[in-house]
XYZ file of N, CA and C in Angstrom:
735
model
N -33.079 -18.689 6.095
C -31.620 -18.932 6.106
C -31.142 -19.462 4.756
N -31.928 -20.428 4.206
C -31.553 -21.004 2.901
C -31.578 -19.940 1.810
N -32.596 -19.061 1.903
C -32.695 -17.999 0.896
C -31.483 -17.060 0.982
N -31.055 -16.768 2.215
C -29.898 -15.893 2.408
C -28.636 -16.522 1.835
N -28.465 -17.828 2.050
C -27.289 -18.539 1.525
C -27.293 -18.528 -0.001
N -28.470 -18.813 -0.598
C -28.583 -18.824 -2.057
C -28.311 -17.429 -2.630
N -28.800 -16.408 -1.927
C -28.569 -15.035 -2.387
C -27.085 -14.684 -2.346
N -26.397 -15.152 -1.296
C -24.963 -14.896 -1.180
C -24.192 -15.581 -2.296
N -24.565 -16.842 -2.574
C -23.891 -17.586 -3.651
C -24.130 -16.910 -4.996
N -25.364 -16.492 -5.222
C -25.712 -15.815 -6.472
C -24.925 -14.506 -6.618
N -24.795 -13.779 -5.512
C -24.042 -12.519 -5.539
C -22.574 -12.755 -5.884
N -21.990 -13.823 -5.321
C -20.595 -14.160 -5.626
C -20.412 -14.505 -7.091
N -21.376 -15.254 -7.650
C -21.291 -15.629 -9.066
C -21.329 -14.386 -9.946
N -22.236 -13.454 -9.617
C -22.330 -12.202 -10.370
C -21.029 -11.421 -10.260
N -20.458 -11.382 -9.035
C -19.194 -10.664 -8.823
C -18.082 -11.256 -9.673
N -17.983 -12.604 -9.680
C -16.927 -13.253 -10.470
C -17.099 -12.981 -11.961
N -18.349 -12.996 -12.439
C -18.588 -12.738 -13.857
C -18.193 -11.310 -14.233
N -18.558 -10.356 -13.366
C -18.195 -8.957 -13.633
C -16.692 -8.770 -13.561
N -16.063 -9.390 -12.530
C -14.614 -9.266 -12.370
C -13.881 -9.813 -13.582
N -14.307 -10.964 -14.102
C -13.616 -11.592 -15.221
C -13.752 -10.785 -16.505
N -14.786 -9.954 -16.590
C -14.920 -9.100 -17.773
C -13.789 -8.090 -17.863
N -13.224 -7.732 -16.704
C -12.165 -6.722 -16.664
C -10.767 -7.334 -16.642
N -10.687 -8.652 -16.701
C -9.376 -9.301 -16.717
C -8.704 -9.062 -18.060
N -7.428 -8.704 -18.017
C -6.691 -8.399 -19.245
C -6.427 -9.677 -20.026
N -6.746 -9.649 -21.304
C -6.527 -10.797 -22.186
C -5.371 -10.488 -23.141
N -4.889 -11.524 -23.820
C -3.844 -11.362 -24.838
C -2.682 -10.510 -24.331
N -1.977 -11.047 -23.331
C -0.918 -10.296 -22.667
C 0.319 -10.095 -23.542
N 0.514 -10.974 -24.483
C 1.701 -10.907 -25.330
C 1.755 -9.579 -26.080
N 2.902 -8.921 -26.009
C 3.093 -7.663 -26.712
C 2.677 -6.443 -25.940
N 2.126 -6.628 -24.740
C 1.729 -5.493 -23.914
C 2.896 -5.093 -23.012
N 3.349 -3.859 -23.141
C 4.522 -3.385 -22.406
C 4.125 -2.683 -21.112
N 4.810 -3.042 -20.046
C 4.599 -2.417 -18.742
C 5.944 -1.914 -18.235
N 5.994 -0.639 -17.875
C 7.213 -0.018 -17.355
C 7.057 0.158 -15.849
N 8.015 -0.350 -15.079
C 7.939 -0.320 -13.618
C 9.188 0.363 -13.075
N 9.016 1.301 -12.156
C 10.159 1.943 -11.521
C 10.457 1.274 -10.180
N 11.691 1.445 -9.704
C 12.073 0.930 -8.388
C 12.133 -0.582 -8.316
N 12.825 -1.200 -9.282
C 12.818 -2.660 -9.385
C 14.062 -3.345 -8.828
N 14.943 -2.606 -8.172
C 16.144 -3.238 -7.617
C 15.776 -4.285 -6.571
N 14.862 -3.954 -5.689
C 14.468 -4.842 -4.596
C 12.989 -4.634 -4.298
N 12.495 -5.356 -3.310
C 11.179 -5.098 -2.750
C 10.019 -5.334 -3.691
N 8.989 -4.504 -3.522
C 7.731 -4.694 -4.240
C 7.894 -4.558 -5.747
N 8.659 -3.562 -6.193
C 8.866 -3.383 -7.623
C 9.550 -4.578 -8.253
N 10.538 -5.120 -7.565
C 11.259 -6.302 -8.038
C 10.325 -7.500 -8.162
N 9.523 -7.729 -7.132
C 8.587 -8.864 -7.132
C 7.533 -8.715 -8.220
N 7.032 -7.492 -8.390
C 6.014 -7.250 -9.409
C 6.574 -7.472 -10.813
N 7.797 -7.021 -11.053
C 8.416 -7.220 -12.366
C 8.519 -8.707 -12.698
N 8.937 -9.517 -11.735
C 9.050 -10.959 -11.956
C 7.687 -11.594 -12.213
N 6.686 -11.160 -11.441
C 5.356 -11.744 -11.558
C 4.725 -11.418 -12.909
N 4.821 -10.155 -13.334
C 4.261 -9.773 -14.628
C 5.017 -10.440 -15.771
N 6.315 -10.624 -15.593
C 7.118 -11.330 -16.605
C 6.628 -12.766 -16.760
N 6.352 -13.430 -15.649
C 5.843 -14.810 -15.714
C 4.464 -14.868 -16.355
N 3.672 -13.821 -16.194
C 2.330 -13.782 -16.776
C 2.357 -13.551 -18.282
N 3.490 -13.092 -18.812
C 3.603 -12.915 -20.249
C 3.663 -11.480 -20.732
N 3.655 -10.508 -19.817
C 3.812 -9.119 -20.218
C 5.246 -8.855 -20.687
N 5.411 -7.821 -21.514
C 6.740 -7.347 -21.885
C 7.142 -6.306 -20.837
N 7.923 -6.714 -19.873
C 8.259 -5.866 -18.735
C 9.523 -5.057 -19.025
N 9.452 -3.752 -18.761
C 10.630 -2.898 -18.784
C 10.828 -2.423 -17.347
N 11.868 -2.926 -16.709
C 12.100 -2.673 -15.284
C 13.188 -1.624 -15.111
N 12.850 -0.544 -14.414
C 13.822 0.508 -14.143
C 14.505 0.247 -12.812
N 15.831 0.213 -12.829
C 16.614 -0.049 -11.619
C 17.565 1.122 -11.374
N 17.823 1.376 -10.108
C 18.713 2.485 -9.753
C 20.179 2.113 -9.932
N 20.484 0.815 -9.955
C 21.880 0.362 -10.051
C 22.037 -0.685 -11.138
N 23.238 -0.773 -11.695
C 23.557 -1.817 -12.674
C 23.390 -3.200 -12.059
N 23.848 -3.342 -10.806
C 23.761 -4.627 -10.116
C 22.319 -5.079 -9.984
N 21.427 -4.147 -9.611
C 20.018 -4.492 -9.470
C 19.427 -4.991 -10.770
N 19.771 -4.336 -11.878
C 19.273 -4.753 -13.185
C 19.794 -6.117 -13.598
N 21.074 -6.356 -13.346
C 21.663 -7.636 -13.721
C 21.067 -8.794 -12.922
N 20.861 -8.583 -11.636
C 20.286 -9.631 -10.799
C 18.850 -9.940 -11.203
N 18.095 -8.923 -11.572
C 16.717 -9.131 -12.005
C 16.666 -9.880 -13.326
N 17.527 -9.514 -14.258
C 17.550 -10.197 -15.552
C 17.963 -11.655 -15.425
N 18.840 -11.945 -14.460
C 19.349 -13.309 -14.297
C 18.270 -14.295 -13.867
N 17.182 -13.800 -13.291
C 16.121 -14.711 -12.830
C 14.798 -14.432 -13.530
N 14.878 -13.852 -14.734
C 13.667 -13.539 -15.495
C 13.803 -14.068 -16.915
N 12.729 -13.942 -17.686
C 12.758 -14.402 -19.072
C 13.511 -13.399 -19.939
N 13.934 -13.822 -21.139
C 14.657 -12.905 -22.031
C 13.833 -11.685 -22.453
N 12.507 -11.771 -22.343
C 11.678 -10.640 -22.774
C 11.703 -9.488 -21.780
N 12.112 -9.735 -20.535
C 12.205 -8.654 -19.555
C 13.447 -7.814 -19.835
N 13.256 -6.523 -19.958
C 14.357 -5.595 -20.206
C 14.540 -4.689 -18.989
N 15.772 -4.274 -18.762
C 16.034 -3.350 -17.656
C 16.692 -2.078 -18.187
N 16.487 -1.003 -17.443
C 17.086 0.277 -17.793
C 17.451 0.993 -16.496
N 18.581 1.667 -16.502
C 18.974 2.446 -15.321
C 18.133 3.717 -15.241
N 17.712 4.065 -14.023
C 16.886 5.253 -13.848
C 17.136 5.889 -12.493
N 17.476 7.176 -12.534
C 17.581 7.999 -11.341
C 16.489 9.052 -11.441
N 15.429 8.913 -10.648
C 14.271 9.797 -10.761
C 14.578 11.235 -10.358
N 15.700 11.463 -9.716
C 16.085 12.824 -9.340
C 16.880 13.521 -10.437
N 17.094 12.837 -11.565
C 17.939 13.347 -12.643
C 17.132 13.379 -13.946
N 16.861 14.578 -14.457
C 16.070 14.719 -15.681
C 16.742 14.059 -16.878
N 18.077 14.081 -16.932
C 18.794 13.430 -18.033
C 18.592 11.920 -17.997
N 18.607 11.352 -16.801
C 18.369 9.922 -16.658
C 16.943 9.571 -17.078
N 15.996 10.419 -16.718
C 14.605 10.194 -17.118
C 14.473 10.260 -18.642
N 15.164 11.196 -19.271
C 15.118 11.324 -20.731
C 15.690 10.082 -21.406
N 16.786 9.538 -20.852
C 17.374 8.325 -21.434
C 16.424 7.138 -21.289
N 15.772 7.037 -20.135
C 14.807 5.948 -19.919
C 13.628 6.081 -20.879
N 13.185 7.313 -21.105
C 12.090 7.552 -22.050
C 12.469 7.073 -23.446
N 13.699 7.383 -23.869
C 14.158 6.925 -25.176
C 14.165 5.419 -25.280
N 14.590 4.753 -24.194
C 14.634 3.290 -24.174
C 13.230 2.702 -24.285
N 12.288 3.244 -23.508
C 10.911 2.744 -23.532
C 10.277 2.983 -24.897
N 10.522 4.147 -25.476
C 9.971 4.464 -26.800
C 10.469 3.483 -27.845
N 11.756 3.162 -27.769
C 12.341 2.210 -28.718
C 11.787 0.804 -28.512
N 11.657 0.385 -27.262
C 11.167 -0.970 -26.971
C 9.702 -1.152 -27.373
N 8.891 -0.127 -27.182
C 7.470 -0.265 -27.513
C 7.205 -0.169 -29.011
N 8.138 0.380 -29.752
C 8.112 0.372 -31.222
C 6.769 0.789 -31.804
N 6.264 1.922 -31.357
C 5.036 2.457 -31.924
C 3.749 1.883 -31.375
N 3.842 0.894 -30.480
C 2.623 0.262 -29.940
C 2.022 1.053 -28.788
N 2.814 1.919 -28.197
C 2.357 2.609 -26.997
C 2.667 1.792 -25.757
N 2.390 2.375 -24.619
C 2.715 1.746 -23.334
C 1.433 1.312 -22.639
N 1.323 0.015 -22.373
C 0.116 -0.526 -21.755
C 0.013 -0.158 -20.282
N 1.156 -0.096 -19.592
C 1.094 0.204 -18.163
C 2.336 0.903 -17.649
N 2.124 1.831 -16.718
C 3.211 2.488 -15.982
C 2.955 2.265 -14.503
N 3.899 1.623 -13.825
C 3.781 1.386 -12.387
C 4.894 2.156 -11.696
N 4.511 3.146 -10.888
C 5.503 3.963 -10.182
C 5.641 3.465 -8.753
N 6.865 3.090 -8.416
C 7.151 2.504 -7.115
C 8.345 3.218 -6.496
N 8.291 4.550 -6.451
C 9.410 5.336 -5.917
C 9.405 5.284 -4.399
N 10.585 5.046 -3.797
C 10.634 4.886 -2.348
C 11.875 5.508 -1.729
N 12.156 6.759 -2.039
C 13.200 7.461 -1.296
C 12.655 7.832 0.072
N 13.346 7.490 1.157
C 12.755 7.638 2.488
C 13.510 8.597 3.399
N 14.810 8.487 3.462
C 15.590 9.252 4.441
C 15.977 10.606 3.846
N 16.206 11.624 4.709
C 16.164 11.533 6.170
C 14.776 11.840 6.744
N 14.474 11.206 7.879
C 13.286 11.534 8.655
C 13.754 11.949 10.040
N 13.190 13.033 10.546
C 13.635 13.596 11.821
C 12.679 14.718 12.199
N 12.785 15.238 13.428
C 12.009 16.433 13.768
C 12.247 17.537 12.740
N 11.203 18.265 12.411
C 11.253 19.216 11.300
C 12.357 20.253 11.453
N 12.570 20.781 12.676
C 13.580 21.832 12.802
C 15.006 21.290 12.891
N 15.164 19.971 12.684
C 16.501 19.407 12.500
C 16.909 19.455 11.025
N 15.945 19.742 10.153
C 16.150 19.554 8.721
C 16.428 20.859 7.996
N 17.055 20.719 6.826
C 17.284 21.831 5.914
C 16.489 21.554 4.645
N 16.370 22.552 3.796
C 15.548 22.393 2.599
C 16.090 21.287 1.692
N 17.418 21.111 1.669
C 17.974 20.054 0.817
C 17.575 18.659 1.297
N 17.277 18.513 2.601
C 16.814 17.225 3.106
C 15.434 16.887 2.552
N 14.601 17.917 2.372
C 13.289 17.701 1.771
C 13.442 17.369 0.287
N 14.350 18.079 -0.376
C 14.575 17.813 -1.800
C 15.024 16.370 -2.035
N 15.858 15.833 -1.161
C 16.402 14.490 -1.371
C 15.313 13.433 -1.443
N 14.171 13.692 -0.806
C 13.046 12.754 -0.856
C 12.037 13.168 -1.920
N 11.648 14.445 -1.925
C 10.619 14.908 -2.853
C 11.070 14.800 -4.311
N 12.360 15.015 -4.581
C 12.857 14.933 -5.957
C 12.704 13.535 -6.543
N 12.702 12.527 -5.683
C 12.531 11.146 -6.139
C 11.065 10.744 -6.076
N 10.484 10.812 -4.878
C 9.147 10.263 -4.650
C 8.034 11.025 -5.350
N 8.176 12.335 -5.472
C 7.079 13.130 -6.030
C 7.440 13.776 -7.363
N 8.455 14.640 -7.379
C 8.773 15.351 -8.613
C 9.295 14.401 -9.693
N 10.081 13.411 -9.287
C 10.557 12.423 -10.256
C 9.404 11.608 -10.818
N 8.481 11.215 -9.951
C 7.306 10.473 -10.392
C 6.477 11.294 -11.372
N 6.292 12.580 -11.056
C 5.518 13.445 -11.943
C 6.210 13.589 -13.296
N 7.531 13.787 -13.276
C 8.256 14.004 -14.537
C 8.203 12.769 -15.432
N 8.440 11.585 -14.865
C 8.426 10.373 -15.692
C 7.023 10.112 -16.223
N 6.003 10.436 -15.432
C 4.620 10.246 -15.883
C 4.295 11.187 -17.034
N 4.665 12.452 -16.893
C 4.400 13.421 -17.952
C 5.074 13.010 -19.260
N 6.311 12.536 -19.157
C 7.057 12.162 -20.363
C 6.437 10.926 -21.048
N 5.809 10.051 -20.263
C 5.270 8.807 -20.820
C 3.790 8.896 -21.201
N 3.146 10.012 -20.889
C 1.716 10.135 -21.189
C 1.386 9.931 -22.675
N 2.177 10.469 -23.623
C 1.843 10.213 -25.038
C 1.807 8.730 -25.377
N 2.739 7.948 -24.825
C 2.754 6.504 -25.084
C 1.578 5.810 -24.405
N 1.214 6.266 -23.223
C 0.070 5.689 -22.504
C -1.237 6.013 -23.234
N -1.368 7.217 -23.747
C -2.572 7.595 -24.484
C -2.688 6.800 -25.783
N -1.558 6.545 -26.404
C -1.552 5.794 -27.664
C -2.111 4.385 -27.468
N -1.764 3.760 -26.335
C -2.208 2.382 -26.066
C -3.462 2.331 -25.200
N -3.998 3.505 -24.834
C -5.107 3.568 -23.872
C -4.760 2.699 -22.659
N -3.596 3.012 -22.097
C -3.044 2.200 -21.018
C -3.510 2.633 -19.646
N -2.699 2.315 -18.650
C -3.055 2.646 -17.272
C -1.811 3.032 -16.479
N -2.047 3.897 -15.480
C -1.005 4.315 -14.552
C -1.383 3.763 -13.183
N -0.433 3.106 -12.538
C -0.668 2.576 -11.190
C 0.425 3.126 -10.286
N 0.028 3.933 -9.311
C 0.973 4.487 -8.358
C 0.888 3.727 -7.040
N 2.002 3.125 -6.649
C 2.056 2.364 -5.402
C 2.452 3.299 -4.269
N 1.629 3.365 -3.244
C 1.860 4.280 -2.130
C 1.857 3.495 -0.829
N 2.965 3.553 -0.118
C 3.033 2.890 1.184
C 2.130 3.639 2.157
N 1.189 2.919 2.757
C 0.200 3.554 3.633
C 0.840 4.248 4.831
N 2.049 3.817 5.220
C 2.705 4.467 6.358
C 3.016 5.928 6.052
N 3.159 6.259 4.760
C 3.438 7.637 4.375
C 2.250 8.558 4.527
N 1.058 7.982 4.687
C -0.144 8.798 4.856
C -0.410 9.115 6.318
N 0.477 8.640 7.193
C 0.396 8.961 8.614
C 1.543 9.908 8.938
N 1.239 11.175 9.120
C 2.278 12.190 9.311
C 2.731 12.220 10.769
N 3.578 11.260 11.132
C 4.034 11.168 12.523
C 5.494 11.552 12.693
N 6.165 11.938 11.600
C 7.571 12.319 11.698
C 7.862 13.366 10.630
N 8.820 14.254 10.909
C 9.148 15.307 9.960
C 9.926 14.786 8.763
N 10.018 15.611 7.732
C 10.739 15.231 6.524
C 9.809 15.171 5.330
N 10.362 14.828 4.175
C 9.599 14.877 2.935
C 8.805 13.638 2.611
N 8.939 12.566 3.399
C 8.310 11.298 3.022
C 6.788 11.408 2.968
N 6.169 11.826 4.074
C 4.712 11.945 4.089
C 4.236 12.996 3.090
N 4.988 14.089 2.959
C 4.634 15.115 1.976
C 4.563 14.514 0.570
N 5.527 13.663 0.259
C 5.563 13.068 -1.081
C 4.382 12.139 -1.316
N 3.985 11.393 -0.282
C 2.881 10.444 -0.448
C 1.550 11.156 -0.599
N 1.331 12.218 0.188
C 0.113 13.002 0.005
C 0.119 13.667 -1.366
N 1.285 14.120 -1.813
C 1.378 14.713 -3.146
C 1.070 13.716 -4.243
N 1.531 12.473 -4.074
C 1.233 11.427 -5.052
C -0.266 11.175 -5.134
N -0.933 11.194 -3.988
C -2.395 11.003 -3.961
C -3.079 12.105 -4.772
N -2.704 13.357 -4.514
C -3.340 14.487 -5.196
C -3.061 14.451 -6.699
N -1.810 14.171 -7.071
C -1.445 14.103 -8.488
C -2.227 12.999 -9.186
N -2.327 11.846 -8.558
C -3.039 10.706 -9.149
C -4.518 11.010 -9.328
N -5.130 11.627 -8.313
C -6.563 11.926 -8.384
C -6.869 12.920 -9.496
N -6.013 13.919 -9.645
C -6.199 14.904 -10.718
C -6.013 14.263 -12.087
N -4.943 13.480 -12.215
C -4.630 12.843 -13.502
C -5.732 11.875 -13.915
N -6.336 11.188 -12.951
C -7.400 10.223 -13.250
C -8.559 10.897 -13.975
N -8.966 12.051 -13.477
C -10.084 12.783 -14.087
C -9.711 13.264 -15.487
N -8.502 13.793 -15.630
C -8.075 14.364 -16.902
C -7.876 13.318 -17.990
N -7.440 12.118 -17.605
C -7.118 11.088 -18.584
C -8.303 10.222 -18.996
N -9.434 10.383 -18.325
C -10.619 9.596 -18.696
C -10.989 9.813 -20.152
N -10.863 11.026 -20.613
C -11.211 11.374 -21.992
C -10.389 10.580 -23.001
N -9.158 10.198 -22.617
C -8.259 9.499 -23.535
C -8.257 7.988 -23.323
N -9.093 7.505 -22.425
C -9.158 6.062 -22.173
C -8.025 5.537 -21.325
N -7.293 6.433 -20.654
C -6.192 6.030 -19.780
C -6.703 5.953 -18.342
N -6.481 4.823 -17.697
C -6.928 4.629 -16.321
C -5.790 4.970 -15.357
N -6.136 5.579 -14.236
C -5.144 5.940 -13.218
C -5.615 5.378 -11.878
N -4.768 4.579 -11.248
C -5.124 3.930 -9.991
C -4.060 4.177 -8.933
N -4.496 4.124 -7.684
C -3.598 4.177 -6.538
C -3.725 2.859 -5.788
N -2.615 2.243 -5.450
C -2.611 1.054 -4.590
C -1.894 1.426 -3.299
N -2.649 1.504 -2.217
C -2.065 1.819 -0.912
C -1.744 0.501 -0.215
N -0.466 0.185 -0.166
C -0.060 -1.108 0.389
C 0.520 -0.935 1.785
N 0.637 -2.040 2.494
C 1.204 -2.022 3.837
C 2.685 -2.331 3.816
N 3.185 -2.877 4.910
C 4.606 -3.160 5.045
C 4.952 -4.480 4.370
N 6.103 -4.509 3.716
C 6.640 -5.730 3.135
C 8.038 -5.937 3.700
N 8.316 -7.171 4.086
C 9.617 -7.458 4.696
C 10.767 -7.024 3.797
N 10.607 -7.267 2.498
C 11.694 -6.952 1.565
C 11.922 -5.460 1.430
N 10.921 -4.653 1.818
C 11.064 -3.221 1.611
C 11.254 -2.417 2.878
N 11.400 -3.100 4.009
C 11.559 -2.382 5.268
C 12.894 -1.655 5.297
N 12.850 -0.401 5.653
C 14.084 0.391 5.698
C 14.953 -0.072 6.858
N 16.216 -0.246 6.598
C 17.148 -0.688 7.620
C 17.221 0.352 8.740
N 16.973 -0.101 9.985
C 16.982 0.823 11.126
C 18.358 1.444 11.331
N 19.416 0.737 10.931
C 20.764 1.291 11.056
C 20.938 2.526 10.175
N 20.287 2.510 8.988
C 20.378 3.655 8.090
C 19.682 4.867 8.700
N 18.490 4.621 9.268
C 17.751 5.715 9.906
C 18.552 6.283 11.068
N 19.143 5.398 11.868
C 19.932 5.845 13.015
C 21.144 6.657 12.561
N 21.761 6.219 11.481
C 22.926 6.930 10.938
C 22.537 8.352 10.536
N 21.386 8.497 9.856
C 20.918 9.818 9.454
C 20.622 10.684 10.668
N 20.005 10.098 11.701
C 19.679 10.873 12.897
C 20.932 11.395 13.585
N 21.956 10.550 13.682
C 23.225 10.987 14.272
C 23.830 12.129 13.457
N 23.788 11.990 12.148
C 24.363 13.033 11.295
C 23.612 14.350 11.472
N 22.295 14.271 11.511
C 21.494 15.479 11.678
C 21.703 16.103 13.054
N 21.760 15.257 14.082
C 21.972 15.760 15.443
C 23.302 16.496 15.556
N 24.323 15.929 14.950
C 25.665 16.508 15.062
C 25.821 17.825 14.306
N 24.958 18.101 13.359
C 25.074 19.355 12.605
C 24.152 20.448 13.159
N 23.317 20.122 14.166
C 22.404 21.108 14.737
C 23.171 22.244 15.404
N 22.569 23.403 15.410
C 23.153 24.519 16.157
C 23.033 24.215 17.647
N 23.908 24.760 18.468
C 23.821 24.531 19.914
C 22.459 24.911 20.497
N 21.839 25.958 19.963
C 20.543 26.400 20.469
C 19.471 25.326 20.275
N 19.413 24.766 19.071
C 18.393 23.736 18.803
C 18.693 22.473 19.589
N 19.972 22.102 19.650
C 20.347 20.890 20.383
C 19.995 21.024 21.867
N 20.270 22.187 22.423
C 19.964 22.409 23.841
C 18.462 22.408 24.103
N 17.681 22.869 23.130
C 16.230 22.919 23.321
C 15.629 21.520 23.403
N 16.286 20.548 22.754
C 15.822 19.164 22.837
C 16.481 18.425 23.998
N 17.780 18.621 24.135
C 18.525 17.948 25.185
C 18.988 16.561 24.762
N 20.080 16.105 25.364
C 20.645 14.788 25.040
C 19.648 13.667 25.328
N 18.845 13.828 26.371
C 17.893 12.784 26.756
C 16.893 12.521 25.640
N 16.428 13.585 24.969
C 15.465 13.441 23.883
C 16.059 12.584 22.767
N 17.304 12.848 22.422
C 17.934 12.116 21.326
C 18.155 10.651 21.690
N 18.598 10.381 22.896
C 18.872 8.998 23.324
C 17.594 8.186 23.348
N 16.484 8.772 23.797
C 15.229 8.052 23.890
C 14.583 7.891 22.539
């Protein structure tokens, strides 16, 4: 028993020594760009990295979100407006990041895209409903990553894609789960390709966070809108009882 305890303690010491070798040192001057910082996980991460001493560039979907984040952060934290469904907005954000990093490259890119609605039975949906989610969660993520790869390669940085684990459970129709599986595939491919350049690519599959829970009223509103636009044939095939339950 004593030998087992000593072995466990020794193993923990070895683990801590190995772990500390990979801890990032000299944080000053290292730029990290984070998307989806208006609220929730992206917002919390931006504040935490700012306190640690990173040069945080936080992308927010709204002016209000950016102003509120800056009001409770250090002067070194910068914000930029970003709409991941708009290539022009992505280009403007790229210009801002390039200017802020001033030739140093980008130490980290954290993608926290979370477009969710609409979710509904598949035959309630139209192709534009899929686009409204995929254009943000998947195609927008891919576009911003591609545009920032030269800066990441320059700094031998890292890409961290945050994926809500609920999206990996395909229990409802719509683009949400499709986008999360797509993010997994894109990340896995990019990880192999970027090894040659010293760029690390990671996936963090997180659970539910109170700050990021989608308002049930919003989901209900979308369901009512989708139900009301259905053809009589589809509506009759489900019946009023299905919708109420």
